[in-house]
Coordinates of C-alpha atoms and ligand atoms in Angstrom, one line a residue:
M1 CA 120.7 17.7 106.2
T2 CA 124.2 16.6 107.1
G3 CA 125.8 19.6 105.4
F4 CA 125.6 23.2 106.6
S5 CA 124.1 25.1 103.7
A6 CA 122.3 28.4 104.6
D7 CA 119.1 26.7 103.2
W8 CA 119.3 23.8 105.6
L9 CA 120.1 26.1 108.6
A10 CA 117.0 28.2 107.6
L11 CA 114.8 25.1 107.2
R12 CA 115.7 23.8 110.6
E13 CA 115.6 27.1 112.6
P14 CA 111.9 27.2 113.3
F15 CA 112.2 23.6 114.8
D16 CA 115.2 24.5 116.7
R17 CA 113.3 27.5 118.1
A18 CA 110.4 25.5 119.1
A19 CA 112.6 22.8 120.8
R20 CA 114.6 25.4 122.7
S21 CA 111.5 27.2 124.0
A22 CA 110.8 23.9 125.8
S23 CA 114.3 23.8 127.4
A24 CA 114.7 27.5 128.1
A25 CA 112.6 27.6 131.3
L26 CA 114.5 24.7 132.9
L27 CA 117.9 26.4 132.0
D28 CA 116.9 29.8 133.5
L29 CA 119.1 31.7 131.2
Q30 CA 118.1 35.1 132.6
A31 CA 119.4 34.1 136.1
A32 CA 122.6 32.8 134.5
A33 CA 123.1 36.1 132.5
V34 CA 122.8 38.0 135.8
R35 CA 125.7 36.0 137.4
L36 CA 127.8 36.2 134.2
R37 CA 127.5 39.9 133.6
D38 CA 130.4 41.2 135.5
D39 CA 130.3 44.6 133.7
P40 CA 127.4 46.3 131.9
V41 CA 128.0 44.0 128.9
L42 CA 127.7 40.2 128.6
R43 CA 130.4 38.9 126.4
V44 CA 129.6 35.6 124.5
I45 CA 131.5 33.5 122.0
D46 CA 129.4 31.3 119.7
L47 CA 131.3 28.4 118.1
G48 CA 130.2 27.1 114.7
C49 CA 127.7 29.9 114.6
G50 CA 126.4 29.4 111.1
T51 CA 124.1 32.3 110.1
G52 CA 123.4 33.1 113.7
A53 CA 120.5 30.9 114.8
N54 CA 122.0 30.5 118.4
L55 CA 122.4 34.3 118.7
R56 CA 118.8 35.0 117.6
E57 CA 117.6 32.4 120.1
L58 CA 119.6 33.4 123.1
A59 CA 120.0 37.2 122.9
P60 CA 116.5 38.0 123.9
R61 CA 116.6 35.4 126.6
L62 CA 119.9 36.7 128.1
G63 CA 118.7 40.3 128.0
G64 CA 120.6 43.5 128.5
A65 CA 123.8 44.6 126.6
Q66 CA 125.7 41.8 124.9
Q67 CA 128.8 41.5 122.7
W68 CA 128.9 38.4 120.5
L69 CA 132.0 37.0 118.8
M70 CA 130.7 34.6 116.1
I71 CA 133.1 31.9 114.8
D72 CA 132.7 29.7 111.9
D73 CA 135.0 28.5 109.1
D74 CA 132.4 29.1 106.3
P75 CA 132.6 32.8 105.2
H76 CA 129.4 32.5 103.3
L77 CA 127.5 31.8 106.5
L78 CA 129.4 34.5 108.4
A79 CA 128.5 36.9 105.6
A80 CA 124.7 36.5 106.6
L81 CA 125.2 37.6 110.1
P82 CA 123.8 41.0 111.1
E83 CA 126.1 43.7 112.6
A84 CA 123.8 44.0 115.6
L85 CA 120.4 42.8 116.9
E86 CA 118.1 44.7 119.2
A87 CA 114.6 44.7 120.6
P88 CA 113.2 46.3 123.8
G89 CA 115.2 45.2 126.8
W90 CA 118.3 43.9 124.9
H91 CA 121.0 44.8 122.4
A92 CA 123.6 42.6 120.9
S93 CA 126.6 43.7 118.9
V94 CA 128.0 41.1 116.5
R95 CA 131.6 40.5 115.4
P96 CA 132.3 37.7 113.0
L97 CA 135.6 35.7 113.2
P98 CA 136.4 33.2 110.3
L99 CA 138.3 30.4 112.0
D100 CA 138.7 26.7 111.4
L101 CA 137.9 25.3 114.9
A102 CA 139.2 21.8 114.1
L103 CA 142.7 23.3 113.3
A104 CA 142.9 26.4 115.5
L105 CA 140.9 25.8 118.7
A106 CA 143.5 27.5 120.7
A107 CA 143.2 30.7 118.8
V108 CA 139.7 31.3 120.2
P109 CA 140.0 34.4 122.6
Y110 CA 138.3 32.6 125.5
L111 CA 139.4 35.2 128.0
E112 CA 137.2 37.8 126.2
A113 CA 134.0 35.9 127.2
R114 CA 132.1 35.0 130.2
L115 CA 129.9 32.5 128.2
V116 CA 131.1 30.1 125.5
T117 CA 128.2 28.6 123.5
A118 CA 127.5 26.4 120.5
S119 CA 124.4 25.0 119.0
A120 CA 124.2 21.7 116.9
L121 CA 128.0 21.4 117.0
L122 CA 129.0 18.9 119.5
D123 CA 127.9 15.8 117.6
L124 CA 130.5 16.7 115.0
V125 CA 133.5 16.8 117.4
S126 CA 135.7 14.1 118.8
A127 CA 136.3 13.4 122.5
S128 CA 139.8 14.8 122.4
W129 CA 138.6 18.1 120.8
L130 CA 135.8 18.4 123.3
D131 CA 138.3 17.9 126.1
A132 CA 140.6 20.5 124.7
L133 CA 137.7 23.0 124.3
L134 CA 136.6 22.4 127.9
A135 CA 140.0 22.8 129.3
H136 CA 140.2 26.3 127.5
V137 CA 136.7 27.2 128.7
R138 CA 137.6 26.2 132.4
A139 CA 140.9 28.1 132.3
A140 CA 138.9 31.2 131.2
N141 CA 136.4 30.5 134.1
A142 CA 133.7 30.9 131.6
A143 CA 130.2 29.4 131.5
A144 CA 129.2 27.0 128.7
L145 CA 125.8 26.5 127.0
F146 CA 125.8 23.7 124.4
A147 CA 122.3 23.4 122.7
L148 CA 120.6 21.0 120.5
N149 CA 122.9 18.1 121.0
V150 CA 121.3 15.0 119.4
D151 CA 121.0 12.2 121.9
G152 CA 120.1 9.3 119.7
R153 CA 116.4 9.2 120.3
V154 CA 114.4 9.0 117.1
A155 CA 110.8 8.0 116.9
W156 CA 108.7 7.8 113.8
E157 CA 104.8 7.8 114.0
P158 CA 103.8 5.6 112.2
G159 CA 106.5 3.2 112.6
L160 CA 107.8 1.3 109.4
A161 CA 109.9 -1.7 108.7
G162 CA 113.4 -0.3 108.0
D163 CA 113.2 2.5 110.6
V164 CA 115.7 0.8 112.8
E165 CA 118.1 -0.2 110.0
V166 CA 118.2 3.3 108.5
H167 CA 118.6 4.8 112.0
E168 CA 121.5 2.6 112.7
L169 CA 123.3 3.4 109.5
F170 CA 122.6 7.0 109.9
A171 CA 124.0 7.0 113.4
A172 CA 127.1 5.2 112.3
H173 CA 127.5 7.8 109.5
Q174 CA 127.1 10.6 112.1
R175 CA 130.3 9.2 113.9
R176 CA 132.4 9.7 110.8
D177 CA 135.2 12.1 111.0
K178 CA 133.8 15.7 110.3
G179 CA 137.3 17.2 110.5
F180 CA 137.6 17.1 114.3
G181 CA 138.6 13.5 114.6
P182 CA 136.2 10.5 115.1
A183 CA 132.9 12.3 115.7
L184 CA 131.0 11.8 119.1
G185 CA 127.5 11.8 117.4
A186 CA 124.8 11.1 119.9
E187 CA 127.3 10.4 122.7
A188 CA 128.6 14.0 122.7
A189 CA 126.1 15.4 125.4
A190 CA 126.6 12.5 127.9
L191 CA 130.4 13.0 127.5
A192 CA 130.2 16.7 127.9
V193 CA 128.2 16.4 131.0
A194 CA 130.7 13.9 132.7
R195 CA 133.7 16.1 131.7
L196 CA 132.1 19.4 132.8
D197 CA 131.2 17.7 136.0
A198 CA 134.7 16.6 136.6
L199 CA 135.9 20.1 136.0
G200 CA 133.7 21.4 138.8
Y201 CA 130.8 22.8 136.8
R202 CA 127.3 22.8 137.9
V203 CA 125.4 21.3 134.9
T204 CA 121.8 21.7 134.1
Q205 CA 120.3 19.6 131.3
A206 CA 117.0 20.0 129.5
Q207 CA 115.4 18.2 126.6
S208 CA 115.0 20.2 123.3
D209 CA 113.4 17.7 120.9
W210 CA 112.4 18.4 117.5
C211 CA 108.7 17.4 116.8
I212 CA 108.4 17.5 113.1
E213 CA 105.1 17.2 111.1
E214 CA 105.8 19.7 108.5
P215 CA 106.3 17.9 105.0
A216 CA 109.3 20.0 103.8
M217 CA 111.2 19.3 106.9
L218 CA 110.2 15.7 106.9
R219 CA 111.3 15.3 103.3
A220 CA 114.7 16.9 104.1
M221 CA 115.1 14.5 107.1
I222 CA 114.1 11.4 105.1
E223 CA 116.3 12.2 102.1
G224 CA 119.2 13.2 104.4
M225 CA 119.0 10.0 106.5
A226 CA 118.7 7.9 103.3
D227 CA 121.7 9.5 101.7
A228 CA 123.8 9.0 104.9
A229 CA 122.6 5.4 105.3
L230 CA 123.5 4.6 101.7
E231 CA 126.9 6.3 102.0
Q232 CA 127.4 4.1 105.1
D233 CA 126.4 0.9 103.5
P234 CA 125.9 1.0 99.7
A235 CA 124.8 -2.6 99.8
A236 CA 121.6 -1.7 101.5
E237 CA 120.4 0.3 98.5
E238 CA 117.3 -1.8 97.8
R239 CA 116.0 -1.7 101.4
V240 CA 116.8 2.0 102.0
G241 CA 115.2 2.9 98.7
A242 CA 112.1 1.1 99.6
W243 CA 112.0 2.8 103.1
T244 CA 112.6 6.2 101.5
A245 CA 109.8 5.8 99.0
R246 CA 107.3 4.6 101.7
R247 CA 108.3 7.3 104.1
L248 CA 107.9 10.0 101.4
E249 CA 104.5 8.7 100.6
L250 CA 103.5 9.1 104.2
V251 CA 104.8 12.7 104.9
D252 CA 101.3 14.2 105.2
R253 CA 100.5 11.9 108.2
T254 CA 103.9 11.5 109.9
C255 CA 105.2 12.8 113.1
L256 CA 108.9 12.5 113.7
R257 CA 110.6 13.2 117.1
V258 CA 114.3 13.8 117.2
G259 CA 115.8 13.8 120.7
H260 CA 118.1 16.6 121.7
V261 CA 119.5 17.9 125.0
D262 CA 120.6 21.4 125.9
L263 CA 123.3 21.8 128.6
L264 CA 124.1 24.8 130.6
A265 CA 127.3 24.6 132.8
M266 CA 128.0 27.3 135.4
P267 CA 131.5 27.7 136.9
Ligands
SAM1 C1 124.8 22.1 112.3 S1 125.6 23.7 111.9 C2 125.0 24.7 113.3 C3 125.0 26.1 113.0 C4 124.4 27.0 114.0 N1 125.1 26.9 115.3 C5 122.9 26.7 114.2 O1 122.6 26.3 115.2 O2 122.2 27.0 113.2 C6 127.3 23.4 112.3 C7 128.2 24.7 112.1 O3 129.5 24.3 112.5 C8 130.3 25.0 111.4 N2 131.6 24.2 111.3 C9 131.8 22.9 110.9 N3 133.0 22.6 111.0 C10 133.7 23.7 111.5 C11 135.1 24.0 111.7 N4 136.0 23.1 111.6 N5 135.4 25.2 112.2 C12 134.5 26.2 112.4 N6 133.2 25.9 112.1 C13 132.8 24.7 111.7 C14 129.5 24.8 110.1 O4 130.0 25.8 109.2 C15 128.1 25.2 110.6 O5 127.8 26.5 110.6

């Protein structure tokens, strides 16, 4: 669950969708799209697009004619993108751009877009990378929409001994460098809000929490958290192993809430 395989992205997509349907009303994306559409087409750049979950989520909500530039450094994920998507009321053309955003952030053609978006990306990046991105977005006078930013809230029902320790190790692992410098992890959303505010953006925030009761997703979360916790502190093997075994026994009667926040920043 800490990697970006197409399988993991497919497993999480229904939970992302449910979470974002909760935040969408507050963000009023249709009104934002009306303001950002300065010609018949709304131009969007999606950073760290994976297989296109953010496109599939946003395109119907934004409506009308859209052009999406989809950026990722993984060619296998980009290969899964459609050439276009459409349904009554909207049409999105899709152009993939393979680019390592950690190395070549300045190569993104910001001036081609009125909306720069990313989902489930900001926890991976560093404060200095985020500052550089926001400076480019501001210079292009584009809006920004950052969805599914983990905010550190994790609640298991039922709770178990070991939840807090595993979560703390997992959170420390989340802050490891993912290629962008020391990762912001759960601090990313708050920092992005502060920086966007200072740049003069009007920022709207809405919670987009995962509520997970489905056993396959719970297993992936438990195993992913345990792997990360053990990588962070191999000496915790016995306790993390006991926690994992007990958690896996309970998947049929567990509810896990993972806190996320979505941010819409209008220039
Ligand atoms: C958690 S996934 C989110 C994918 C997609 N936005 C979604 O919501 O399903 C993070 C994405 O960032 C991409 N990524 C990670 N590091 C990158 C880099 N240095 N340059 C470009 N993309 C990167 C990964 O390949 C992956 O597709």
